[in-house]
Every structure is written in structure tokens, then in C-alpha cells.
Coordinates of C-alpha atoms and ligand atoms in Angstrom, one line a residue:
X17 CA 193.4 199.5 101.6
X18 CA 194.5 199.7 105.2
X19 CA 194.1 202.4 107.9
X20 CA 197.3 201.5 109.4
X21 CA 199.9 204.3 109.8
X22 CA 203.4 203.1 108.9
X23 CA 204.9 205.8 111.0
X24 CA 203.2 204.6 114.2
X25 CA 205.5 203.1 116.7
X26 CA 205.1 199.4 116.9
X27 CA 203.5 198.9 120.4
X28 CA 203.6 196.2 123.1
X29 CA 200.1 195.0 124.2
X30 CA 200.6 195.5 127.9
X31 CA 200.8 198.8 129.7
X32 CA 201.1 199.7 133.4
X33 CA 199.8 203.1 134.8
X34 CA 200.1 204.2 138.4
X35 CA 196.7 206.1 137.8
X36 CA 194.1 206.0 135.1
X37 CA 190.7 207.5 134.7
X38 CA 188.5 204.5 133.7
X39 CA 184.8 204.7 132.8
X40 CA 184.1 203.9 136.5
X41 CA 186.4 206.7 137.8
X42 CA 190.1 207.0 138.8
X43 CA 191.8 203.8 139.6
X44 CA 195.4 203.0 140.8
X45 CA 198.0 200.6 139.6
X46 CA 196.2 199.8 136.3
X47 CA 197.4 197.1 134.0
X48 CA 196.1 197.5 130.5
X49 CA 196.0 194.7 128.0
X50 CA 195.4 195.7 124.3
X51 CA 194.5 193.3 121.7
X52 CA 193.6 194.0 118.1
X53 CA 193.6 197.8 118.8
X54 CA 191.0 197.3 121.6
X55 CA 191.1 197.1 125.5
X56 CA 191.0 193.5 126.2
X57 CA 191.3 193.6 129.8
X58 CA 192.0 196.4 132.3
X59 CA 193.1 195.3 135.8
X60 CA 193.0 197.7 138.7
X61 CA 195.2 197.4 141.9
X62 CA 197.3 195.2 139.8
X63 CA 201.1 194.5 139.9
X64 CA 203.2 195.5 137.0
X65 CA 204.7 192.7 134.8
X66 CA 208.0 192.5 133.2
X67 CA 206.5 192.8 129.8
X68 CA 204.3 195.8 130.6
X69 CA 205.5 199.3 129.4
X70 CA 205.2 201.9 132.1
X71 CA 203.1 204.9 131.2
X72 CA 204.7 207.8 133.0
X73 CA 201.8 210.0 133.9
X74 CA 198.0 210.0 134.6
X75 CA 196.2 208.1 131.8
X76 CA 193.0 209.6 130.3
X77 CA 190.7 208.6 127.6
X78 CA 191.2 210.7 124.3
X79 CA 188.3 212.7 122.8
X80 CA 186.4 212.9 119.6
X81 CA 186.4 216.4 118.1
X82 CA 182.8 216.4 116.6
X83 CA 183.1 219.4 114.3
X84 CA 185.7 220.4 111.9
X85 CA 186.1 222.3 108.6
X86 CA 189.8 221.3 108.0
X87 CA 190.6 223.8 105.2
X88 CA 189.6 226.7 107.5
X89 CA 192.7 226.0 109.5
X90 CA 194.8 227.8 106.9
X91 CA 193.2 231.2 107.7
X92 CA 193.2 230.8 111.6
X93 CA 194.1 234.1 113.2
X94 CA 194.1 236.0 109.9
X95 CA 190.6 237.5 110.3
X96 CA 191.3 239.5 113.5
X97 CA 191.5 242.8 111.6
X98 CA 188.8 245.4 112.0
X99 CA 187.4 246.2 108.4
X100 CA 184.0 247.8 109.5
X101 CA 182.3 248.7 112.7
X102 CA 179.8 245.8 112.1
X103 CA 182.4 243.0 111.8
X104 CA 180.6 239.7 112.5
X105 CA 180.3 236.2 111.4
X106 CA 179.1 237.3 108.1
X107 CA 182.1 239.5 107.3
X108 CA 184.4 236.6 108.5
X109 CA 182.5 234.5 106.0
X110 CA 183.2 236.8 103.2
X111 CA 187.1 236.2 103.9
X112 CA 186.5 232.5 104.0
X113 CA 184.7 232.4 100.7
X114 CA 187.6 234.4 99.2
X115 CA 190.3 232.1 100.5
X116 CA 188.5 228.8 99.6
X117 CA 188.8 229.7 96.0
X118 CA 192.5 229.2 96.2
X119 CA 192.6 225.7 97.7
X120 CA 193.6 222.8 95.4
X121 CA 193.1 219.1 96.3
X122 CA 196.7 218.8 97.2
X123 CA 196.4 222.0 99.5
X124 CA 193.4 220.5 101.2
X125 CA 195.3 217.3 101.9
X126 CA 198.4 219.2 103.4
X127 CA 196.3 221.5 105.4
X128 CA 194.2 218.6 106.8
X129 CA 197.3 216.5 107.5
X130 CA 198.9 219.3 109.5
X131 CA 195.6 219.9 111.4
X132 CA 195.0 216.3 112.1
X133 CA 198.5 215.8 113.5
X134 CA 198.0 218.7 115.8
X135 CA 194.7 217.3 116.8
X136 CA 196.4 214.2 117.9
X137 CA 199.0 216.2 119.8
X138 CA 196.4 217.8 122.0
X139 CA 194.4 214.4 122.7
X140 CA 191.8 214.2 119.9
X141 CA 192.0 210.7 118.1
X142 CA 188.8 211.1 116.0
X143 CA 187.3 214.0 114.0
X144 CA 183.9 214.7 112.6
X145 CA 184.9 216.3 109.5
X146 CA 181.9 218.5 108.1
X147 CA 183.0 218.3 104.6
X148 CA 181.5 220.8 102.1
X149 CA 184.4 221.7 99.9
X150 CA 183.5 219.4 97.1
X151 CA 184.2 220.9 93.7
X152 CA 187.0 222.5 91.7
X153 CA 187.4 226.4 91.6
X154 CA 184.4 227.8 89.6
X155 CA 182.3 225.0 90.8
X156 CA 183.0 222.3 88.1
X157 CA 182.8 218.8 89.4
X158 CA 186.1 216.9 89.5
X159 CA 186.3 213.9 87.2
X160 CA 186.2 211.9 90.5
X161 CA 183.3 213.4 92.4
X162 CA 185.0 212.2 95.7
X163 CA 188.3 213.8 94.9
X164 CA 188.2 216.1 97.9
X165 CA 186.9 213.4 100.2
X166 CA 189.9 211.2 99.2
X167 CA 192.3 214.0 100.2
X168 CA 190.8 214.0 103.7
X169 CA 190.8 210.3 104.1
X170 CA 194.5 210.3 103.1
X171 CA 195.2 213.0 105.4
X172 CA 193.6 211.2 108.3
X173 CA 195.5 208.0 107.4
X174 CA 198.8 209.9 107.1
X175 CA 198.3 211.4 110.4
X176 CA 196.9 208.3 112.1
X177 CA 193.6 210.0 113.3
X178 CA 190.2 208.4 113.0
X179 CA 187.9 210.2 110.5
X180 CA 184.1 210.4 110.9
X181 CA 183.5 211.7 107.4
X182 CA 180.3 213.9 107.2
X183 CA 179.7 214.7 103.5
X184 CA 177.6 217.8 103.4
X185 CA 174.4 218.6 101.3
X186 CA 174.5 222.2 100.5
X187 CA 172.1 223.4 97.7
X188 CA 170.8 227.0 98.4
X189 CA 172.0 230.3 99.8
X190 CA 168.8 230.9 101.7
X191 CA 165.5 229.7 102.9
X192 CA 163.0 229.0 100.3
X193 CA 165.5 227.6 97.8
X194 CA 167.3 230.9 97.1
X195 CA 169.9 230.1 94.3
X196 CA 173.5 229.7 95.5
X197 CA 176.0 232.5 95.0
X198 CA 179.1 232.1 92.8
X199 CA 181.2 232.2 95.9
X200 CA 179.4 229.0 97.2
X201 CA 179.8 227.1 93.8
X202 CA 182.5 224.7 95.3
X203 CA 180.0 223.5 98.0
X204 CA 176.8 222.9 95.9
X205 CA 175.1 219.6 95.1
X206 CA 171.8 218.4 94.2
X207 CA 170.2 215.6 96.2
X208 CA 171.2 213.2 93.5
X209 CA 174.7 214.1 93.1
X210 CA 175.0 214.1 97.0
X211 CA 173.7 210.6 97.2
X212 CA 176.1 209.6 94.5
X213 CA 178.9 211.2 96.5
X214 CA 177.9 209.5 99.7
X215 CA 178.0 206.1 97.9
X216 CA 181.5 206.9 96.7
X217 CA 182.6 207.9 100.2
X218 CA 181.0 204.7 101.6
X219 CA 183.2 202.7 99.0
X220 CA 186.3 204.6 99.8
X221 CA 185.9 203.9 103.6
X222 CA 185.4 200.1 103.2
X223 CA 188.0 198.4 105.3
X224 CA 188.9 201.4 107.3
X225 CA 187.7 200.2 110.6
X226 CA 188.5 203.4 112.4
X227 CA 186.8 205.6 109.9
X228 CA 183.1 206.3 110.0
X229 CA 180.6 207.7 107.5
X230 CA 177.7 210.0 108.5
X231 CA 175.3 212.3 106.8
X232 CA 175.3 216.1 107.0
X233 CA 173.1 219.0 105.9
X234 CA 174.9 222.3 105.9
X235 CA 172.0 224.2 107.6
X236 CA 168.3 224.6 107.3
X237 CA 168.9 227.7 104.9
X238 CA 170.8 225.4 102.5
X239 CA 168.6 222.6 102.0
X240 CA 164.8 222.0 101.8
X241 CA 162.6 219.7 103.8
X242 CA 162.1 217.5 100.7
X243 CA 165.9 217.1 100.5
X244 CA 166.2 216.1 104.1
X245 CA 163.5 213.6 103.9
X246 CA 164.8 212.1 100.6
X247 CA 168.4 211.8 101.8
X248 CA 167.3 210.2 105.2
X249 CA 165.1 207.7 103.4
X250 CA 167.7 206.8 100.7
X251 CA 170.6 206.4 103.2
X252 CA 168.7 203.9 105.5
X253 CA 171.4 203.7 108.1
X254 CA 171.8 204.5 111.8
X255 CA 174.8 206.6 111.2
X256 CA 174.9 210.3 112.8
X257 CA 173.3 213.2 111.1
X258 CA 174.8 216.6 111.6
X259 CA 173.6 220.2 110.8
X260 CA 174.5 223.7 111.5
X261 CA 171.3 224.8 113.5
X262 CA 171.2 228.3 115.2
X263 CA 174.6 230.0 115.2
X264 CA 173.4 233.4 114.2
X265 CA 170.2 235.4 115.4
X266 CA 169.7 236.3 111.6
X267 CA 169.4 232.6 110.9
X268 CA 166.7 232.3 113.5
X269 CA 164.9 235.2 112.2
X270 CA 165.1 234.0 108.6
X271 CA 163.8 230.7 109.8
X272 CA 160.9 232.4 111.5
X273 CA 160.1 234.5 108.5
X274 CA 160.1 231.6 106.1
X275 CA 158.3 229.0 108.3
X276 CA 156.8 230.7 111.4
X277 CA 159.1 228.4 113.6
X278 CA 162.4 228.6 115.1
X279 CA 165.2 226.2 113.8
X280 CA 165.2 223.6 116.5
X281 CA 161.4 223.8 116.6
X282 CA 161.2 223.4 112.8
X283 CA 163.5 220.4 112.8
X284 CA 161.5 218.6 115.7
X285 CA 158.2 219.3 114.1
X286 CA 158.9 218.7 110.4
X287 CA 161.6 216.0 110.6
X288 CA 161.9 214.7 114.1
X289 CA 165.0 214.6 116.4
X290 CA 166.7 211.5 117.9
X291 CA 170.0 210.5 119.1
X292 CA 171.3 210.3 115.6
X293 CA 171.3 214.1 115.4
X294 CA 174.1 216.4 116.2
X295 CA 173.1 220.0 116.2
X296 CA 176.0 222.3 115.7
X297 CA 176.0 225.7 117.3
X298 CA 172.7 225.5 119.4
X299 CA 173.7 229.1 120.3
X300 CA 170.2 230.8 120.0
X301 CA 167.5 228.4 121.3
X302 CA 164.4 229.3 123.4
X303 CA 163.7 227.3 126.6
X304 CA 161.2 225.0 124.9
X305 CA 163.7 224.1 122.0
X306 CA 166.5 223.5 124.7
X307 CA 164.2 221.2 126.6
X308 CA 163.0 219.4 123.4
X309 CA 166.4 218.9 122.3
X310 CA 167.7 217.7 125.5
X311 CA 164.8 215.0 125.8
X312 CA 165.4 213.8 122.2
X313 CA 169.0 212.9 123.2
X314 CA 170.3 214.8 120.3
X315 CA 174.0 216.0 120.8
X316 CA 174.5 219.8 121.0
X317 CA 177.7 220.2 119.0
X318 CA 179.4 223.1 120.9
X319 CA 182.5 224.9 119.4
X320 CA 183.2 227.4 122.1
X321 CA 186.4 229.0 120.8
X322 CA 185.1 229.5 117.4
X323 CA 181.7 230.7 118.7
X324 CA 183.7 233.3 120.9
X325 CA 185.9 234.2 117.9
X326 CA 183.0 234.8 115.7
X327 CA 180.9 236.6 118.2
X328 CA 178.1 234.2 117.9
X329 CA 176.6 234.4 121.3
X330 CA 176.6 232.3 124.5
X331 CA 175.2 228.7 124.7
X332 CA 172.7 228.1 127.5
X333 CA 175.0 225.5 129.0
X334 CA 173.6 225.7 132.6
X335 CA 170.0 225.2 131.5
X336 CA 171.1 222.4 129.0
X337 CA 172.9 220.6 131.8
X338 CA 170.0 220.9 134.1
X339 CA 167.8 219.4 131.4
X340 CA 170.4 216.4 131.1
X341 CA 171.2 217.5 127.6
X342 CA 174.0 215.7 125.8
X343 CA 176.8 217.8 124.3
X344 CA 180.3 217.5 122.9
X345 CA 183.0 219.9 121.6
X346 CA 184.4 220.7 118.1
X347 CA 187.3 223.0 117.1
X348 CA 185.2 223.9 113.9
X349 CA 187.3 226.8 112.3
X350 CA 190.4 225.7 114.3
X351 CA 191.2 229.2 115.4
X352 CA 192.3 227.3 118.5
X353 CA 193.2 223.7 118.7
X354 CA 192.9 222.7 122.4
X355 CA 190.6 220.5 124.4
X356 CA 191.5 222.6 127.4
X357 CA 190.7 225.9 125.8
X358 CA 187.4 224.6 124.4
X359 CA 186.2 223.3 127.7
X360 CA 187.4 226.3 129.8
X361 CA 185.9 228.8 127.3
X362 CA 182.5 227.0 127.6
X363 CA 182.6 227.1 131.6
X364 CA 183.9 230.7 131.6
X365 CA 181.1 231.8 129.2
X366 CA 178.6 230.7 131.7
X367 CA 180.5 232.3 134.6
X368 CA 180.6 235.7 132.8
X369 CA 177.0 235.5 131.8
X370 CA 175.8 234.6 135.2
X371 CA 178.4 236.3 137.3
X372 CA 178.8 233.2 139.4
X373 CA 181.5 230.3 139.6
X374 CA 181.3 226.6 139.0
X375 CA 178.5 226.6 136.5
X376 CA 178.5 223.3 134.6
X377 CA 178.3 220.4 137.0
X378 CA 175.7 217.8 137.7
X379 CA 174.3 216.3 141.1
X380 CA 176.5 213.1 140.7
X381 CA 179.6 215.2 139.7
X382 CA 180.4 218.5 141.5
X383 CA 183.8 218.8 140.1
X384 CA 183.6 221.0 137.1
X385 CA 186.5 219.9 135.1
X386 CA 185.5 216.1 135.5
X387 CA 182.0 216.9 134.5
X388 CA 183.1 219.0 131.5
X389 CA 185.5 216.1 130.3
X390 CA 183.0 213.4 130.9
X391 CA 180.0 215.1 129.0
X392 CA 182.3 216.1 126.2
X393 CA 183.6 212.6 125.9
X394 CA 180.1 211.0 125.7
X395 CA 178.8 213.6 123.3
X396 CA 181.8 213.2 121.1
X397 CA 181.4 209.5 121.0
X398 CA 177.7 209.7 120.1
X399 CA 178.2 212.3 117.4
X400 CA 181.3 210.7 115.9
X401 CA 180.0 207.1 116.2
X402 CA 182.8 205.8 118.3
X403 CA 183.3 204.5 121.9
X404 CA 186.2 206.1 123.7
X405 CA 186.8 205.6 127.4
X406 CA 189.0 203.1 129.2
X407 CA 186.7 200.1 129.3
X408 CA 186.9 196.5 128.1
X409 CA 185.9 196.2 124.4
X410 CA 186.4 199.9 123.7
X411 CA 188.9 201.0 121.1
X412 CA 192.2 201.5 122.8
X413 CA 192.5 205.3 122.4
X414 CA 194.1 207.0 125.4
X415 CA 196.7 209.6 126.4
X416 CA 199.2 210.4 129.1
X417 CA 199.5 213.6 130.7
X418 CA 203.1 215.1 131.4
X419 CA 203.8 214.2 135.1
X420 CA 206.6 216.7 135.2
X421 CA 204.2 219.4 135.6
X422 CA 204.0 220.3 139.3
X423 CA 200.2 220.4 139.3
X424 CA 200.0 217.0 137.8
X425 CA 202.9 215.5 139.8
X426 CA 201.5 216.9 143.1
X427 CA 197.8 216.6 142.7
X428 CA 195.7 213.7 144.1
X429 CA 193.8 212.0 141.2
X430 CA 190.6 213.6 142.0
X431 CA 192.1 217.0 141.4
X432 CA 194.0 216.2 138.1
X433 CA 191.2 217.1 135.8
X434 CA 190.5 220.5 137.4
X435 CA 194.2 221.4 137.6
X436 CA 194.8 220.5 133.9
X437 CA 191.6 222.1 132.5
X438 CA 191.8 225.2 134.5
X439 CA 195.4 226.0 135.6
X440 CA 197.7 224.6 132.8
X441 CA 198.4 226.6 129.6
X442 CA 201.2 224.8 127.8
X443 CA 200.1 221.4 126.1
X444 CA 200.4 218.6 128.7
X445 CA 199.5 215.8 126.4
X446 CA 202.7 213.8 126.3
X447 CA 201.7 210.5 124.7
X448 CA 198.8 209.6 122.5
X449 CA 197.7 206.1 121.6
X450 CA 195.0 205.4 119.0
X451 CA 193.6 202.0 118.4
X452 CA 196.6 200.7 120.4
X453 CA 199.3 202.3 118.3
X454 CA 201.4 205.1 119.7
X455 CA 200.9 208.2 117.4
X456 CA 202.4 210.8 119.8
X457 CA 205.6 210.0 121.7
X458 CA 207.0 212.5 124.2
X459 CA 205.0 215.3 122.5
X460 CA 206.1 214.4 119.0
X461 CA 204.4 212.9 115.7
X462 CA 206.7 211.0 113.4
X463 CA 205.6 213.0 110.5
X464 CA 205.4 216.5 112.1
X465 CA 208.6 218.2 110.5
X466 CA 207.6 217.2 106.9
X467 CA 203.9 218.3 107.4
X468 CA 205.0 221.6 109.0
X469 CA 207.1 222.6 106.0
X470 CA 204.4 221.7 103.4
X471 CA 201.9 223.6 105.5
X472 CA 204.1 226.7 105.6
X473 CA 204.3 226.6 101.8
X474 CA 200.5 226.1 101.4
X475 CA 199.8 229.1 103.8
X476 CA 202.0 231.3 101.8
X477 CA 200.4 230.2 98.5
X478 CA 196.7 230.4 99.6
X479 CA 196.8 233.3 101.8
X480 CA 199.7 235.5 100.4
X481 CA 199.9 234.2 96.8
X482 CA 203.7 233.6 97.1
Ligands
ZN1 ZN1 180.8 224.6 111.1

């Protein structure tokens, strides 16, 4: 099996850009030589050559989206109805549980294909798919245990997106091994069935060089300590490990009641944190947890638009930056799909909290937009097991911003990122290349029309039963 996308435009190997953001900073007159889907050589202050294709705007690295539940895209924007004065994450989850019962394997693939095409269109070329919708309606296992995983792999291949598949172990409904509810039946595995699933996923991904396989535990409330230990021992790899950690105060309180420790504290003391870990939604951490997490080099998986939409709370971004913590972004429930909006929401949440401007910067980078992009790029790389960034040897994933926009056309290179992230609202990602192949050309994906009509049909069926 190959991970090539037959729809991708066949691309030459030489490109020329008047300006490009390299790992070392902005450079002018950049000649990019791509071989076997990777950057072979990048020359700066170069002359264009007759064979080189001109890239018509500023060139940037693409980003890994480190946290996705693809099926949730079908309900984006449908939960903005006040049903009770205490609407919260937990009432949103009730709607999600209801809708998930309607999703067939075909539906899951169609939703994910549309989602992944749209990820490419905004500049993500890899996604960390936190995949826990494993079983059929009612909770029966499919004949092929990896049925739903296969749909996601197919969707990623059809779209041309790299997939970091994170099969999720989910066993309980609460701390202390509370039995799962009927509404969670499609998610549930034992340790043994999870390990078998993981092995099948590993087989499915053989020969897919752009796809990666990691490990995920749904949350501390959904698995036991013994399960985490058994899985980490059985899957003796160096691949990333993801977990939802502290999205809600109730989760923190339940963890304290059960163990006497807060979630990150528990994970550090009982299992140990390292740079393999990606802790999704570190929304409610105390200072000690925050510093411990930063020094462990684990990635904080931030999902600013989803966290804002669900009313989760505000991540202590300024404090985490001061502790040199590593972080990246994910679109999670996909209520929004935009690198710009994730990064802008993150920075603005800190400004609103502190009543100050320019919050997320570092001593070596006082331009907020540049710092946001750089940190999210590095954190996404680590959490999704990829290396994006324009540098020799890295996978040739990059994008071109629309140079027709006055802010882009007129800006000196040093201002491009701030102008784009803070002052532009329409999508400015004009062209996107993944592993050297052009997947988005002049804002368009080759499969987008067909995908859109399938997606409309699935929304009608899943959400409105028509
Ligand atoms: Zn999540």
C-alpha cells in the first residue's frame, strides 16, 4: 500500500521563493531543492534557475495539528443553544454522546476526509488523531477490530494529509474503575483488546512513511494505573503518548478525591513524565505541576478555540512560557479550523486575563506572532513525531501565503507573521505542499467538490436524520 495521493499535482523538485521562513529565520532569494519528499538543499541569496518554479508569496513551514477527534466536526456549531443555566463541557458531552451513536464507518471516513482536506487548506499537514470511536453502535466489536482506524487512514490518504494515529484506551467512566455507561460503549476496550488493536494499526501503517503510530489513554478517569503501566511496557517503543489531563475542575477534584493528588502530580509521581508525553488540556494546573511539566519536556497540547468554546478555563500560558515549557496546538472538536484563530485565541486569553498586551514571547523572540508560531511548530513536531520546518533533511512540507493581501505584500519579512496572525481574517494560505507534493493549489484541493457534497449528505443524516 502506498501513501501517495493520486490527486496531488506532480511537482518539480526545484522551487524559488523571494522570501522564506527557515529554521534559522527569514531568508531572501531561496532556492529549494526537494528529493524523495524531503528538503535536499536550501540555498539562500541564490539566483533562480530556469527549472525552478516560482513560489508567489512568503513561504512558511506547515504545522502539525496535535489533537483531533475527527468525528466531532459533524456537530461543530450545533451545540450553541442554551438548554439550561448550567450549560458546560458536561452538557456538550451529552450532545456528543447522542450524535456519536449515528455515525457509521462510511460516515466517519467522509467526515474525516472533509476535515483533513480543510486542515490542509489552512496549513496543517499532519494530524494527531486521538481516536476512540472504535466499535459499532451498541458497542459490539466490528468483525475487523481496526475497522474505524482503517477509515481514518483512508481519509488521510484521500486528502493527502499525514496521520499520527493515536488509538485510545478507554475503559471506565470514572476514577476507581467505575463501569462505563451505555453511551460510552463504542469507545471501550480492555487492555488486551487495546493491545490487539494497536498491533493491527501498526500493520495497517506499514509502508506509510508519512503516517505515525502513537499511544493514547483517554484520561486518568478512564484507565487505571495498572493499565497505563501494562500498555507502556507491552508497547516498547519511543512513540508519543497522549492523554487528556486537566480540562475541567471536576476532573481535578475527582482525581484529588480518589488519589489525594492532582492529575499532573499523579502522572509525574506514579508513572513519570518525559518528552514522549503530550498532555492535552493542561487547563487547571497549579504552579508546581506547571513547572514539573515544563522541566519534563512533555508537550502541553493546547486547543484554544475548543477550550474557549467549551468554557474550560484559561491555560497559564505566560507562566508556562517563563518556565520554557513546550506546547503545541490542536483543533480538537473542530468548532474552528484555523492556525490563526488557535494562536490568536491563546494570546488574547492571556491578555484578557492579565489586562496587558504582548504576553507570549521569550527573551530571544519579542515578536509575539513569531514566537507563537515557532513554539506551536516545535510542540506539534514533538507530539506528532514529525520534523517540520524548512531545513535540510526535513520532510518537504511548506505553504505559501497569498501575496495579494496588502498586509502581506507590503510587510517587511519580520512583520509578516504578526500581520498574518493578528490582522488577517480570511484564509491566506494559498498553496500547500506535503512531502514535496502540492496538495493545495491556489486555495483549492483536487477532491474538495466531491468531498463537500458527501459531507453535506452525512451532516443531514447524522444530525437531522434526513
Ligand atoms: Zn480531546
